[in-house]
Tab-separated table of C-alpha atoms in Angstrom:
chain	number	residue	atom	x	y	z
F	1	UNK	CA	3.695	-6.882	42.818
F	2	UNK	CA	6.130	-4.026	42.612
F	3	UNK	CA	5.281	-1.659	39.218
F	4	UNK	CA	9.032	-2.337	38.193
F	5	UNK	CA	9.151	-6.081	37.936
F	6	UNK	CA	5.353	-6.149	36.680
F	7	UNK	CA	7.072	-4.125	33.210
F	8	UNK	CA	9.807	-6.464	33.490
F	9	UNK	CA	6.946	-9.272	33.301
F	10	UNK	CA	5.874	-7.132	30.387
F	11	UNK	CA	8.323	-6.466	28.837
F	12	UNK	CA	9.075	-10.841	28.808
F	13	UNK	CA	5.366	-11.250	27.677
F	14	UNK	CA	5.735	-7.984	23.987
F	15	UNK	CA	9.177	-10.242	24.058
F	16	UNK	CA	7.108	-13.653	23.012
F	17	UNK	CA	3.430	-12.105	21.593
F	18	UNK	CA	5.269	-9.246	19.168
F	19	UNK	CA	1.766	-7.848	21.007
F	20	UNK	CA	-0.161	-6.490	24.058
F	21	UNK	CA	-2.995	-5.060	24.848
F	22	UNK	CA	-4.107	-2.988	27.676
F	23	UNK	CA	-7.224	-4.508	29.082
F	24	UNK	CA	-5.499	-8.436	28.578
F	25	UNK	CA	-2.998	-6.879	30.743
F	26	UNK	CA	-4.173	-5.057	33.807
F	27	UNK	CA	-6.662	-8.222	33.268
F	28	UNK	CA	-3.534	-10.384	34.829
F	29	UNK	CA	-2.085	-8.953	36.507
F	30	UNK	CA	-4.885	-7.290	38.618
F	31	UNK	CA	-4.725	-3.763	38.693
F	32	UNK	CA	-5.767	-0.421	36.864
F	33	UNK	CA	-6.174	0.478	32.690
F	34	UNK	CA	-4.530	3.230	34.152
F	35	UNK	CA	-1.766	1.396	35.880
F	36	UNK	CA	-1.431	-0.624	32.750
F	37	UNK	CA	-1.228	2.794	31.202
F	38	UNK	CA	0.817	4.376	32.483
F	39	UNK	CA	3.683	1.027	32.722
F	40	UNK	CA	2.871	1.369	28.516
F	41	UNK	CA	4.382	5.313	29.340
F	42	UNK	CA	7.526	4.765	30.670
F	43	UNK	CA	7.836	2.002	29.148
F	44	UNK	CA	7.908	3.470	25.739
F	45	UNK	CA	10.106	6.706	27.223
F	46	UNK	CA	12.540	4.211	27.939
F	47	UNK	CA	12.196	2.876	24.669
F	48	UNK	CA	11.069	-0.808	25.151
F	49	UNK	CA	7.964	-0.327	23.273
F	50	UNK	CA	5.647	1.600	20.643
F	51	UNK	CA	2.311	2.118	22.172
F	52	UNK	CA	-0.321	2.029	19.903
F	53	UNK	CA	-4.609	2.073	20.073
F	54	UNK	CA	-5.511	0.227	23.114
F	55	UNK	CA	-1.794	-2.110	24.152
F	56	UNK	CA	2.159	-2.252	23.419
F	57	UNK	CA	4.779	-4.282	19.847
F	58	UNK	CA	8.248	-4.250	19.996
F	59	UNK	CA	9.674	-0.753	19.840
F	60	UNK	CA	12.273	-1.638	15.963
F	61	UNK	CA	15.304	-0.206	15.389
F	62	UNK	CA	15.940	2.182	12.497
F	63	UNK	CA	17.991	0.299	10.854
F	64	UNK	CA	17.525	-4.239	11.172
F	65	UNK	CA	19.190	-6.659	9.420
F	66	UNK	CA	16.265	-9.134	7.182
F	67	UNK	CA	15.825	-12.753	8.176
F	68	UNK	CA	18.047	-14.945	7.282
F	69	UNK	CA	16.616	-17.430	3.947
F	70	UNK	CA	15.805	-19.939	5.651
F	71	UNK	CA	12.942	-17.910	8.126
F	72	UNK	CA	12.612	-14.774	4.625
F	73	UNK	CA	11.630	-18.488	2.308
F	74	UNK	CA	8.865	-20.207	4.452
F	75	UNK	CA	5.244	-20.764	4.603
F	76	UNK	CA	4.786	-18.028	5.805
F	77	UNK	CA	1.752	-17.451	8.976
F	78	UNK	CA	-1.441	-17.396	9.022
F	79	UNK	CA	-1.776	-13.615	8.248
F	80	UNK	CA	1.044	-12.995	6.315
F	81	UNK	CA	-1.581	-16.421	3.835
F	82	UNK	CA	-4.405	-14.156	4.511
F	83	UNK	CA	-2.876	-11.129	2.866
F	84	UNK	CA	-0.641	-13.081	0.439
F	85	UNK	CA	-4.524	-14.975	-0.770
F	86	UNK	CA	-6.356	-11.883	-0.739
F	87	UNK	CA	-3.185	-9.999	-2.557
F	88	UNK	CA	-3.086	-12.653	-6.442
F	89	UNK	CA	-7.212	-11.624	-6.633
F	90	UNK	CA	-6.290	-8.558	-8.519
F	91	UNK	CA	-3.631	-10.748	-10.882
F	92	UNK	CA	-5.791	-10.408	-13.978
F	93	UNK	CA	-5.039	-12.897	-17.282
F	94	UNK	CA	-2.487	-11.868	-18.843
F	95	UNK	CA	-0.414	-8.799	-16.317
F	96	UNK	CA	2.899	-8.492	-16.778
F	97	UNK	CA	3.247	-8.965	-12.947
F	98	UNK	CA	6.234	-7.376	-10.136
F	99	UNK	CA	7.062	-9.744	-7.529
F	100	UNK	CA	10.253	-8.234	-5.165
F	101	UNK	CA	12.561	-10.331	-2.978
F	102	UNK	CA	10.527	-9.617	1.106
F	103	UNK	CA	9.412	-12.903	2.867
F	104	UNK	CA	5.541	-11.520	1.885
F	105	UNK	CA	6.981	-11.591	-1.420
F	106	UNK	CA	7.824	-14.684	-2.021
F	107	UNK	CA	4.171	-16.353	0.506
F	108	UNK	CA	2.619	-14.876	-2.813
F	109	UNK	CA	3.656	-18.014	-4.425
F	110	UNK	CA	1.476	-20.388	-4.292
F	111	UNK	CA	-1.834	-18.010	-4.112
F	112	UNK	CA	-0.968	-17.621	-7.750
F	113	UNK	CA	-3.783	-18.831	-10.318
F	114	UNK	CA	-3.026	-22.582	-11.920
F	115	UNK	CA	-2.369	-22.017	-15.235
F	116	UNK	CA	-3.301	-18.065	-15.617
F	117	UNK	CA	-0.933	-16.468	-17.693
F	118	UNK	CA	0.796	-14.456	-16.636
F	119	UNK	CA	4.655	-12.947	-17.155
F	120	UNK	CA	6.389	-12.463	-13.697
F	121	UNK	CA	9.756	-10.322	-13.065
F	122	UNK	CA	11.703	-10.303	-10.372
F	123	UNK	CA	14.911	-9.793	-8.644
F	124	UNK	CA	15.367	-13.135	-6.940
F	125	UNK	CA	16.677	-15.390	-7.618
F	126	UNK	CA	14.934	-17.592	-5.478
F	127	UNK	CA	11.730	-16.479	-6.472
F	128	UNK	CA	12.895	-16.878	-10.619
F	129	UNK	CA	13.609	-20.976	-9.347
F	130	UNK	CA	10.353	-21.578	-7.270
F	131	UNK	CA	8.134	-20.010	-10.750
F	132	UNK	CA	10.992	-21.930	-13.192
F	133	UNK	CA	8.503	-25.280	-13.608
F	134	UNK	CA	5.597	-22.845	-14.493
F	135	UNK	CA	4.954	-23.668	-18.494
F	136	UNK	CA	1.901	-20.745	-18.379
F	137	UNK	CA	4.034	-18.108	-16.565
F	138	UNK	CA	6.327	-16.337	-18.770
F	139	UNK	CA	9.925	-15.405	-15.617
F	140	UNK	CA	11.941	-12.663	-15.956
F	141	UNK	CA	15.334	-12.018	-13.545
F	142	UNK	CA	15.851	-9.363	-13.194
F	143	UNK	CA	20.342	-8.436	-13.970
F	144	UNK	CA	23.665	-6.945	-11.611
F	145	UNK	CA	25.405	-7.686	-8.916
F	146	UNK	CA	23.376	-11.701	-6.816
F	147	UNK	CA	23.611	-11.203	-3.328
F	148	UNK	CA	24.670	-13.897	-0.904
F	149	UNK	CA	20.710	-13.671	0.489
F	150	UNK	CA	20.177	-14.418	-4.320
F	151	UNK	CA	18.822	-10.874	-3.977
F	152	UNK	CA	19.312	-8.023	-6.988
F	153	UNK	CA	19.399	-5.186	-5.458
F	154	UNK	CA	22.249	-3.032	-7.451
F	155	UNK	CA	22.139	0.844	-10.039
F	156	UNK	CA	22.721	-2.238	-12.974
F	157	UNK	CA	19.073	-3.886	-11.406
F	158	UNK	CA	17.776	-0.213	-10.696
F	159	UNK	CA	18.889	0.873	-14.524
F	160	UNK	CA	17.631	-2.821	-15.884
F	161	UNK	CA	13.878	-2.074	-14.168
F	162	UNK	CA	13.180	1.244	-15.997
F	163	UNK	CA	13.273	-1.233	-19.105
F	164	UNK	CA	9.873	-2.742	-18.214
F	165	UNK	CA	6.383	-1.475	-17.365
F	166	UNK	CA	3.719	-3.892	-14.957
F	167	UNK	CA	-0.064	-3.928	-15.513
F	168	UNK	CA	1.200	-3.654	-11.138
F	169	UNK	CA	3.530	-4.297	-8.427
F	170	UNK	CA	3.755	-6.261	-5.039
F	171	UNK	CA	5.355	-3.405	-2.310
F	172	UNK	CA	6.360	-4.573	1.138
F	173	UNK	CA	8.829	-3.843	2.843
F	174	UNK	CA	10.449	-4.301	6.459
F	175	UNK	CA	8.540	-0.970	8.458
F	176	UNK	CA	4.809	0.611	6.304
F	177	UNK	CA	3.538	3.819	7.240
F	178	UNK	CA	1.693	6.633	6.481
F	179	UNK	CA	5.710	8.075	6.763
F	180	UNK	CA	6.220	5.743	3.404
F	181	UNK	CA	7.658	2.228	2.526
F	182	UNK	CA	10.081	1.854	4.725
F	183	UNK	CA	13.120	-1.117	4.184
F	184	UNK	CA	16.784	-2.265	5.053
F	185	UNK	CA	19.607	-0.378	2.541
F	186	UNK	CA	19.718	2.793	0.862
F	187	UNK	CA	20.401	0.718	-2.719
F	188	UNK	CA	16.596	-0.741	-1.728
F	189	UNK	CA	14.948	1.970	-1.402
F	190	UNK	CA	16.411	2.787	-4.767
F	191	UNK	CA	15.505	-0.517	-6.291
F	192	UNK	CA	11.649	0.376	-5.162
F	193	UNK	CA	11.038	3.610	-6.624
F	194	UNK	CA	11.989	2.755	-9.060
F	195	UNK	CA	9.274	-0.381	-9.533
F	196	UNK	CA	6.511	2.240	-7.908
F	197	UNK	CA	7.170	4.685	-11.400
F	198	UNK	CA	7.952	1.714	-13.609
F	199	UNK	CA	3.383	0.106	-12.409
F	200	UNK	CA	0.075	1.460	-13.432
F	201	UNK	CA	-0.450	-0.329	-10.082
F	202	UNK	CA	1.408	-0.198	-6.955
F	203	UNK	CA	0.139	-4.001	-3.965
F	204	UNK	CA	1.155	-2.624	-1.237
F	205	UNK	CA	1.441	-6.017	1.543
F	206	UNK	CA	1.595	-5.761	5.308
F	207	UNK	CA	2.104	-7.948	8.210
F	208	UNK	CA	0.917	-6.110	11.701
F	209	UNK	CA	4.215	-6.887	12.672
F	210	UNK	CA	5.102	-4.017	9.471
F	211	UNK	CA	2.609	-1.528	10.104
F	212	UNK	CA	3.408	1.411	11.398
F	213	UNK	CA	6.494	0.942	11.751
F	214	UNK	CA	9.421	3.221	9.133
F	215	UNK	CA	13.151	2.092	8.813
F	216	UNK	CA	15.908	3.729	7.879
F	217	UNK	CA	15.691	3.850	4.352
F	218	UNK	CA	12.317	5.153	2.147
F	219	UNK	CA	11.426	3.105	-0.826
F	220	UNK	CA	8.617	5.698	-1.617
F	221	UNK	CA	5.009	7.808	-0.171
F	222	UNK	CA	2.568	5.341	1.483
F	223	UNK	CA	0.575	7.476	-0.787
F	224	UNK	CA	2.203	5.553	-4.028
F	225	UNK	CA	0.055	2.324	-2.963
F	226	UNK	CA	-3.078	2.704	-4.880
F	227	UNK	CA	-3.826	-0.245	-2.020
F	228	UNK	CA	-2.462	-2.002	1.153
F	229	UNK	CA	-2.979	-5.460	1.996
F	230	UNK	CA	-3.309	-5.495	6.206
F	231	UNK	CA	-4.542	-8.283	8.186
F	232	UNK	CA	-6.943	-7.960	11.057
F	233	UNK	CA	-4.258	-7.644	13.804
F	234	UNK	CA	-3.455	-4.233	12.149
F	235	UNK	CA	-2.998	-1.536	14.733
F	236	UNK	CA	-6.239	0.520	14.179
F	237	UNK	CA	-4.287	3.668	13.753
F	238	UNK	CA	-2.085	3.588	11.276
F	239	UNK	CA	-4.820	1.717	9.385
F	240	UNK	CA	-6.272	5.332	10.098
F	241	UNK	CA	-3.156	7.589	10.257
F	242	UNK	CA	-2.385	6.189	6.811
F	243	UNK	CA	-6.489	6.176	4.726
F	244	UNK	CA	-6.286	9.720	5.740
F	245	UNK	CA	-3.929	10.361	2.804
F	246	UNK	CA	-5.841	9.123	0.981
F	247	UNK	CA	-4.856	5.295	0.152
F	248	UNK	CA	-7.359	2.395	0.529
F	249	UNK	CA	-6.908	-0.594	3.291
F	250	UNK	CA	-8.337	-3.445	2.566
F	251	UNK	CA	-8.094	-5.751	5.752
F	252	UNK	CA	-7.699	-10.033	5.242
F	253	UNK	CA	-9.656	-11.954	7.369
F	254	UNK	CA	-7.948	-15.532	9.105
F	255	UNK	CA	-10.762	-18.478	7.758
F	256	UNK	CA	-11.562	-20.556	10.195
F	257	UNK	CA	-10.575	-24.467	11.219
């Protein structure tokens, strides 16, 4: 097999698996680890992927459209559910909590403690609708222009959020790295920064797909987080870089079947 053909197969595998490891590729293609590392370096130079500690992940564009609602507001991956379950354990009775409009934020809802009195503020009509029948939760929906997705992040929403103070907010984004927390648009970034300012405690939640990535608009510094929760597939190098800035990182373990 020629090197170029091998790289095409690596790219195809990466498109499906979303992550490849050097050791596994060397065994699969019966070549040395150094050969695979050269392949990945060449592919990174071509903008085809991003090298990580021991492997590679797909290359991401600086600006990416959020997933469609039918994907964004689903049941979540096993990793996402592990993160959400651990994240809600930091909520205490009678807390005032901000939960945003991200896909991982939506997964939090099914793991909220039953019958625990809470006040939840959100900028997502989907989140608000999911909570409205839970009588032990007081739900507040931020006002402003409603997007087709049902999310509200305009200037009015940013001004509205300044009227509140939260015990804890859950922060997520399309990319979270040592460079900051990244989202799709500047208005969403401004809204995210206002949420952080209004929060006594900010807990970041990010699956391995977004950890280590960057994006178009910054919603805050990584140092704004009091805690970051990710999953066991997270790139160790990305975790180390964030920890070096003084942010505590906790890895949520998948439950054994």
